[in-house]
Amino acid sequence: MKLPTRSEDFSEWYNQLVLRAELADYAPVRGCMIVRPYGWALWENITAALDSRFKATGHVNAAFPLFIPRSFIDKEKSHVAGFSPELAVVTHGGGEKLEEPLVVRPTSETIIGHSYAKWIQSYRDLPVLINQWNSVVRWELRTKLFLRTLEFFWQEGHTAHATAEEAEAETRQMVDVYTDFAFREAAVPVIPGRKSESEKFAGADITYSLEAMMGDGKALQFCTSHNLGQNFAKAFEIRYLDKTGVLQHCWTTSWGLSTRVVGAIIMVHGDDQGLILPPRLAPHQLVIVPIFKSDEEKTQVLENAHKLHKELAGAGIRVKIDQREGMSPGFKFNDWEMRGIPLRLELGPKDVAKSSVVLARRDRPGKEGKSFVPQAGIADAVKRLLDEIQQSLFDKALSFRKANTAEPVDYVEFKAAVEKGFAFSWWCANADCEASIKEETKATMRCIPLEQPGGSGKCIFCGKPANSKAIFARAY
Ligand SMILES: [Zn+2]
């Protein structure tokens, strides 16, 4: 059975693809998600690529508890307002009603703030640079696999600093780290920028986000980095003695990237045949499909396939042989296409005789993506091709975004622009304009990109003077 095409029903294309590529499944509890091995392998590669970057910038990992005393959430004013509607609360344990209800963490600023208050005494204890990999729970009403689920997997970094400047530098550093990951690993051309007051994190002074355009022109927030100022430091008394012996509040940050990014990868790169995974994150980068009829051919072909497998794996390529019985090569081709493996290696008796193989690129279907490659030096040829595919996916996503980003001259053009993609427009930074635009067009202010054209203009909605341009779009 074929997937619905992206143009006829993008949402249903996505839903069916997630299930049929065996990335994830629905759970018995509404809104929860079961991540299947193929989806988890993809997530593991995402976590590995990020974790090494976090460590290279001086961060260490730790684990904080799943349960948070309800009273902690109430300590920071805007935090409680932002998160209360989404909390899952445990009222009973061990068969008894609890004295104080426990919240299943929606994020960990409060419990980590509590710990930092104990651990940090002096300027010598700073900075504290901790990350944790975990899952959190937010009681979402409208859910979609990977994009918005009750429980989701992510990392949350939490840092404490002596000065406002250091906290801002950390917040921006993590924006750069995430951007590097998005560009180089996920092949997603994100736009880093600043959120509006109404869209920022509950409890942050400044929120930065990376925004990406999906294959249907809608925006998806890839991840966020928050400068929390002294809000949590004051709520949790995170203080240190400075060099002159004066007690000061710390400046803190938090930053996170979740399993949503799997959804982004699907929606940025996928096509009507299914998934297309960027080689650097793909669980399998190349699948060998042996082709034979007689038993004699089978022995010959499989022996050659195993030799190639050994050579490719030895060169650090994630390779798999599809030895499933009772399935035609054609069926296997379609199956791996749907599951997005970047390269397919076809090997039949003629190829064995000529000591060559056929390599087929997932991102270029048909003849155009096929090449005949000698077996001698195969690992180098495959590596080269994988690099080419990685770059080509990024380039394609970038030109799609450019083609679907308008710079409207007036509000009429603006409305047409957000029907199909991004509108990059002057905005006066007034929350009323932002709210009216949202109500009239369903487009939200995604971010004020860090990269600005300079100069000034007139707000796309009210016509008043504006100093920066913002991205508006409908969003996931
Ligand atoms: Zn305005």
PDB file of C-alpha atoms in Angstrom, residues 224-406:
ATOM      1  CA  THR A 224      15.497  26.623  22.472  1.00  0.00           C
ATOM      2  CA  SER A 225      18.091  28.308  24.664  1.00  0.00           C
ATOM      3  CA  HIS A 226      16.969  30.502  27.558  1.00  0.00           C
ATOM      4  CA  ASN A 227      18.680  33.234  29.483  1.00  0.00           C
ATOM      5  CA  LEU A 228      16.851  32.923  32.810  1.00  0.00           C
ATOM      6  CA  GLY A 229      18.404  36.061  34.297  1.00  0.00           C
ATOM      7  CA  GLN A 230      18.148  35.930  38.097  1.00  0.00           C
ATOM      8  CA  ASN A 231      14.525  34.734  38.126  1.00  0.00           C
ATOM      9  CA  PHE A 232      15.210  31.196  39.312  1.00  0.00           C
ATOM     10  CA  ALA A 233      18.261  32.257  41.328  1.00  0.00           C
ATOM     11  CA  LYS A 234      16.013  34.561  43.350  1.00  0.00           C
ATOM     12  CA  ALA A 235      13.169  32.053  43.652  1.00  0.00           C
ATOM     13  CA  PHE A 236      15.543  29.321  44.876  1.00  0.00           C
ATOM     14  CA  GLU A 237      18.174  31.457  46.597  1.00  0.00           C
ATOM     15  CA  ILE A 238      21.033  30.376  44.350  1.00  0.00           C
ATOM     16  CA  ARG A 239      23.717  32.696  45.730  1.00  0.00           C
ATOM     17  CA  TYR A 240      27.484  33.000  45.906  1.00  0.00           C
ATOM     18  CA  LEU A 241      30.046  35.074  47.767  1.00  0.00           C
ATOM     19  CA  ASP A 242      31.894  37.185  45.223  1.00  0.00           C
ATOM     20  CA  LYS A 243      35.612  38.027  45.372  1.00  0.00           C
ATOM     21  CA  THR A 244      34.955  40.970  47.670  1.00  0.00           C
ATOM     22  CA  GLY A 245      32.926  38.839  50.078  1.00  0.00           C
ATOM     23  CA  VAL A 246      29.515  40.169  49.011  1.00  0.00           C
ATOM     24  CA  LEU A 247      26.611  37.726  48.633  1.00  0.00           C
ATOM     25  CA  GLN A 248      25.221  37.801  45.072  1.00  0.00           C
ATOM     26  CA  HIS A 249      22.485  35.990  43.197  1.00  0.00           C
ATOM     27  CA  CYS A 250      23.655  33.792  40.304  1.00  0.00           C
ATOM     28  CA  TRP A 251      22.581  34.161  36.694  1.00  0.00           C
ATOM     29  CA  THR A 252      21.240  30.960  35.164  1.00  0.00           C
ATOM     30  CA  THR A 253      20.436  29.481  31.752  1.00  0.00           C
ATOM     31  CA  SER A 254      18.653  26.437  30.392  1.00  0.00           C
ATOM     32  CA  TRP A 255      18.533  24.921  26.919  1.00  0.00           C
ATOM     33  CA  GLY A 256      16.890  21.886  25.382  1.00  0.00           C
ATOM     34  CA  LEU A 257      16.384  19.803  22.273  1.00  0.00           C
ATOM     35  CA  SER A 258      13.832  16.993  22.096  1.00  0.00           C
ATOM     36  CA  THR A 259      12.553  14.056  20.036  1.00  0.00           C
ATOM     37  CA  ARG A 260      10.614  16.694  18.019  1.00  0.00           C
ATOM     38  CA  VAL A 261      13.759  16.938  15.974  1.00  0.00           C
ATOM     39  CA  VAL A 262      12.991  13.447  14.626  1.00  0.00           C
ATOM     40  CA  GLY A 263       9.725  14.915  13.329  1.00  0.00           C
ATOM     41  CA  ALA A 264      11.643  17.798  11.772  1.00  0.00           C
ATOM     42  CA  ILE A 265      14.026  15.459   9.967  1.00  0.00           C
ATOM     43  CA  ILE A 266      11.072  13.506   8.578  1.00  0.00           C
ATOM     44  CA  MET A 267       9.209  16.614   7.406  1.00  0.00           C
ATOM     45  CA  VAL A 268      12.221  18.468   5.993  1.00  0.00           C
ATOM     46  CA  HIS A 269      13.753  15.646   3.949  1.00  0.00           C
ATOM     47  CA  GLY A 270      11.020  13.059   3.277  1.00  0.00           C
ATOM     48  CA  ASP A 271       9.329  12.592  -0.099  1.00  0.00           C
ATOM     49  CA  ASP A 272       6.287  10.731  -1.457  1.00  0.00           C
ATOM     50  CA  GLN A 273       8.185   7.412  -1.285  1.00  0.00           C
ATOM     51  CA  GLY A 274       8.919   7.896   2.401  1.00  0.00           C
ATOM     52  CA  LEU A 275      11.732   8.878   4.678  1.00  0.00           C
ATOM     53  CA  ILE A 276      15.075  10.301   3.562  1.00  0.00           C
ATOM     54  CA  LEU A 277      17.602  10.260   6.374  1.00  0.00           C
ATOM     55  CA  PRO A 278      20.707  12.440   6.447  1.00  0.00           C
ATOM     56  CA  PRO A 279      23.690  10.029   6.256  1.00  0.00           C
ATOM     57  CA  ARG A 280      25.327  11.394   9.404  1.00  0.00           C
ATOM     58  CA  LEU A 281      22.307  10.433  11.535  1.00  0.00           C
ATOM     59  CA  ALA A 282      20.916   7.428   9.645  1.00  0.00           C
ATOM     60  CA  PRO A 283      20.930   4.201  11.721  1.00  0.00           C
ATOM     61  CA  HIS A 284      22.046   2.363   8.569  1.00  0.00           C
ATOM     62  CA  GLN A 285      23.888   4.407   5.969  1.00  0.00           C
ATOM     63  CA  LEU A 286      23.953   1.684   3.352  1.00  0.00           C
ATOM     64  CA  VAL A 287      21.982  -1.506   2.799  1.00  0.00           C
ATOM     65  CA  ILE A 288      23.290  -4.331   0.651  1.00  0.00           C
ATOM     66  CA  VAL A 289      20.536  -6.117  -1.280  1.00  0.00           C
ATOM     67  CA  PRO A 290      21.786  -9.430  -2.721  1.00  0.00           C
ATOM     68  CA  ILE A 291      20.124 -10.488  -5.993  1.00  0.00           C
ATOM     69  CA  PHE A 292      20.125 -14.115  -7.160  1.00  0.00           C
ATOM     70  CA  LYS A 293      17.962 -16.894  -8.622  1.00  0.00           C
ATOM     71  CA  SER A 294      19.731 -20.260  -8.298  1.00  0.00           C
ATOM     72  CA  ASP A 295      21.357 -21.696  -5.187  1.00  0.00           C
ATOM     73  CA  GLU A 296      24.723 -21.463  -6.885  1.00  0.00           C
ATOM     74  CA  GLU A 297      24.204 -17.729  -7.502  1.00  0.00           C
ATOM     75  CA  LYS A 298      23.050 -17.311  -3.924  1.00  0.00           C
ATOM     76  CA  THR A 299      26.266 -18.785  -2.499  1.00  0.00           C
ATOM     77  CA  GLN A 300      28.386 -16.653  -4.786  1.00  0.00           C
ATOM     78  CA  VAL A 301      26.499 -13.408  -4.206  1.00  0.00           C
ATOM     79  CA  LEU A 302      26.218 -13.795  -0.442  1.00  0.00           C
ATOM     80  CA  GLU A 303      29.883 -14.574  -0.092  1.00  0.00           C
ATOM     81  CA  ASN A 304      30.724 -11.404  -1.993  1.00  0.00           C
ATOM     82  CA  ALA A 305      28.124  -9.432   0.030  1.00  0.00           C
ATOM     83  CA  HIS A 306      29.716 -10.464   3.310  1.00  0.00           C
ATOM     84  CA  LYS A 307      33.139  -9.496   2.055  1.00  0.00           C
ATOM     85  CA  LEU A 308      31.821  -6.036   1.122  1.00  0.00           C
ATOM     86  CA  HIS A 309      30.019  -5.756   4.446  1.00  0.00           C
ATOM     87  CA  LYS A 310      33.231  -6.445   6.315  1.00  0.00           C
ATOM     88  CA  GLU A 311      35.186  -3.922   4.304  1.00  0.00           C
ATOM     89  CA  LEU A 312      32.573  -1.167   4.622  1.00  0.00           C
ATOM     90  CA  ALA A 313      31.941  -1.747   8.336  1.00  0.00           C
ATOM     91  CA  GLY A 314      35.706  -1.772   8.872  1.00  0.00           C
ATOM     92  CA  ALA A 315      35.854   1.687   7.306  1.00  0.00           C
ATOM     93  CA  GLY A 316      33.309   2.949   9.862  1.00  0.00           C
ATOM     94  CA  ILE A 317      30.264   2.880   7.574  1.00  0.00           C
ATOM     95  CA  ARG A 318      26.986   1.768   9.175  1.00  0.00           C
ATOM     96  CA  VAL A 319      26.072  -1.053   6.795  1.00  0.00           C
ATOM     97  CA  LYS A 320      23.471  -3.798   6.779  1.00  0.00           C
ATOM     98  CA  ILE A 321      22.837  -6.821   4.533  1.00  0.00           C
ATOM     99  CA  ASP A 322      19.188  -7.528   3.820  1.00  0.00           C
ATOM    100  CA  GLN A 323      19.109 -11.340   3.906  1.00  0.00           C
ATOM    101  CA  ARG A 324      15.367 -11.680   4.471  1.00  0.00           C
ATOM    102  CA  GLU A 325      14.052 -14.799   2.742  1.00  0.00           C
ATOM    103  CA  GLY A 326      10.968 -14.946   0.541  1.00  0.00           C
ATOM    104  CA  MET A 327      11.030 -11.286  -0.472  1.00  0.00           C
ATOM    105  CA  SER A 328      11.895 -10.070  -3.941  1.00  0.00           C
ATOM    106  CA  PRO A 329      14.712  -7.547  -4.416  1.00  0.00           C
ATOM    107  CA  GLY A 330      12.082  -5.100  -5.703  1.00  0.00           C
ATOM    108  CA  PHE A 331      10.124  -5.375  -2.466  1.00  0.00           C
ATOM    109  CA  LYS A 332      13.297  -4.798  -0.477  1.00  0.00           C
ATOM    110  CA  PHE A 333      14.204  -1.743  -2.586  1.00  0.00           C
ATOM    111  CA  ASN A 334      10.819  -0.177  -1.823  1.00  0.00           C
ATOM    112  CA  ASP A 335      11.005  -1.095   1.839  1.00  0.00           C
ATOM    113  CA  TRP A 336      14.408   0.563   2.349  1.00  0.00           C
ATOM    114  CA  GLU A 337      13.360   3.535   0.284  1.00  0.00           C
ATOM    115  CA  MET A 338      10.426   4.004   2.606  1.00  0.00           C
ATOM    116  CA  ARG A 339      12.734   3.715   5.605  1.00  0.00           C
ATOM    117  CA  GLY A 340      15.078   6.316   4.185  1.00  0.00           C
ATOM    118  CA  ILE A 341      18.438   4.544   3.968  1.00  0.00           C
ATOM    119  CA  PRO A 342      20.750   6.971   2.119  1.00  0.00           C
ATOM    120  CA  LEU A 343      22.444   4.386  -0.115  1.00  0.00           C
ATOM    121  CA  ARG A 344      21.449   1.000  -1.500  1.00  0.00           C
ATOM    122  CA  LEU A 345      24.040  -1.394  -2.839  1.00  0.00           C
ATOM    123  CA  GLU A 346      22.663  -3.870  -5.388  1.00  0.00           C
ATOM    124  CA  LEU A 347      24.718  -6.973  -5.941  1.00  0.00           C
ATOM    125  CA  GLY A 348      23.846  -9.685  -8.515  1.00  0.00           C
ATOM    126  CA  PRO A 349      25.794 -12.483 -10.234  1.00  0.00           C
ATOM    127  CA  LYS A 350      26.878 -10.173 -13.068  1.00  0.00           C
ATOM    128  CA  ASP A 351      28.217  -7.625 -10.594  1.00  0.00           C
ATOM    129  CA  VAL A 352      30.143 -10.369  -8.800  1.00  0.00           C
ATOM    130  CA  ALA A 353      31.637 -11.509 -12.110  1.00  0.00           C
ATOM    131  CA  LYS A 354      32.672  -7.955 -13.014  1.00  0.00           C
ATOM    132  CA  SER A 355      33.768  -7.198  -9.452  1.00  0.00           C
ATOM    133  CA  SER A 356      31.567  -4.112  -9.356  1.00  0.00           C
ATOM    134  CA  VAL A 357      28.346  -3.020  -7.629  1.00  0.00           C
ATOM    135  CA  VAL A 358      25.385  -0.758  -8.283  1.00  0.00           C
ATOM    136  CA  LEU A 359      24.941   2.109  -5.832  1.00  0.00           C
ATOM    137  CA  ALA A 360      21.548   3.807  -5.719  1.00  0.00           C
ATOM    138  CA  ARG A 361      21.000   7.122  -3.920  1.00  0.00           C
ATOM    139  CA  ARG A 362      17.812   7.484  -1.905  1.00  0.00           C
ATOM    140  CA  ASP A 363      17.669  11.225  -2.489  1.00  0.00           C
ATOM    141  CA  ARG A 364      17.755  10.843  -6.300  1.00  0.00           C
ATOM    142  CA  PRO A 365      15.264   8.170  -7.329  1.00  0.00           C
ATOM    143  CA  GLY A 366      15.573   6.290 -10.613  1.00  0.00           C
ATOM    144  CA  LYS A 367      18.438   6.145 -13.096  1.00  0.00           C
ATOM    145  CA  GLU A 368      19.821   9.550 -12.155  1.00  0.00           C
ATOM    146  CA  GLY A 369      20.847   8.359  -8.700  1.00  0.00           C
ATOM    147  CA  LYS A 370      22.445   5.088  -9.835  1.00  0.00           C
ATOM    148  CA  SER A 371      26.113   4.500 -10.432  1.00  0.00           C
ATOM    149  CA  PHE A 372      28.260   1.473 -11.269  1.00  0.00           C
ATOM    150  CA  VAL A 373      31.212   1.351  -8.951  1.00  0.00           C
ATOM    151  CA  PRO A 374      34.187  -1.031  -8.919  1.00  0.00           C
ATOM    152  CA  GLN A 375      34.544  -3.080  -5.745  1.00  0.00           C
ATOM    153  CA  ALA A 376      38.162  -2.034  -5.432  1.00  0.00           C
ATOM    154  CA  GLY A 377      38.159   1.103  -3.285  1.00  0.00           C
ATOM    155  CA  ILE A 378      34.452   0.750  -2.501  1.00  0.00           C
ATOM    156  CA  ALA A 379      34.684   2.235   1.003  1.00  0.00           C
ATOM    157  CA  ASP A 380      36.116   5.518  -0.247  1.00  0.00           C
ATOM    158  CA  ALA A 381      33.527   5.728  -2.995  1.00  0.00           C
ATOM    159  CA  VAL A 382      30.715   5.166  -0.483  1.00  0.00           C
ATOM    160  CA  LYS A 383      32.087   7.744   1.949  1.00  0.00           C
ATOM    161  CA  ARG A 384      32.324  10.288  -0.832  1.00  0.00           C
ATOM    162  CA  LEU A 385      28.756   9.603  -1.902  1.00  0.00           C
ATOM    163  CA  LEU A 386      27.439   9.823   1.662  1.00  0.00           C
ATOM    164  CA  ASP A 387      29.094  13.234   2.061  1.00  0.00           C
ATOM    165  CA  GLU A 388      27.576  14.335  -1.221  1.00  0.00           C
ATOM    166  CA  ILE A 389      24.103  13.194  -0.134  1.00  0.00           C
ATOM    167  CA  GLN A 390      24.455  14.971   3.207  1.00  0.00           C
ATOM    168  CA  GLN A 391      25.354  18.239   1.468  1.00  0.00           C
ATOM    169  CA  SER A 392      22.741  17.831  -1.205  1.00  0.00           C
ATOM    170  CA  LEU A 393      19.962  17.340   1.394  1.00  0.00           C
ATOM    171  CA  PHE A 394      20.996  20.542   3.120  1.00  0.00           C
ATOM    172  CA  ASP A 395      21.172  22.482  -0.140  1.00  0.00           C
ATOM    173  CA  LYS A 396      17.760  21.217  -1.210  1.00  0.00           C
ATOM    174  CA  ALA A 397      16.157  22.152   2.105  1.00  0.00           C
ATOM    175  CA  LEU A 398      17.767  25.589   1.967  1.00  0.00           C
ATOM    176  CA  SER A 399      16.581  26.339  -1.551  1.00  0.00           C
ATOM    177  CA  PHE A 400      13.089  25.136  -0.632  1.00  0.00           C
ATOM    178  CA  ARG A 401      13.065  27.504   2.329  1.00  0.00           C
ATOM    179  CA  LYS A 402      14.304  30.392   0.219  1.00  0.00           C
ATOM    180  CA  ALA A 403      11.731  29.679  -2.475  1.00  0.00           C
ATOM    181  CA  ASN A 404       8.963  29.704   0.139  1.00  0.00           C
ATOM    182  CA  THR A 405      10.086  32.742   2.104  1.00  0.00           C
ATOM    183  CA  ALA A 406       8.574  36.034   1.018  1.00  0.00           C
TER     184      ALA A 406
END
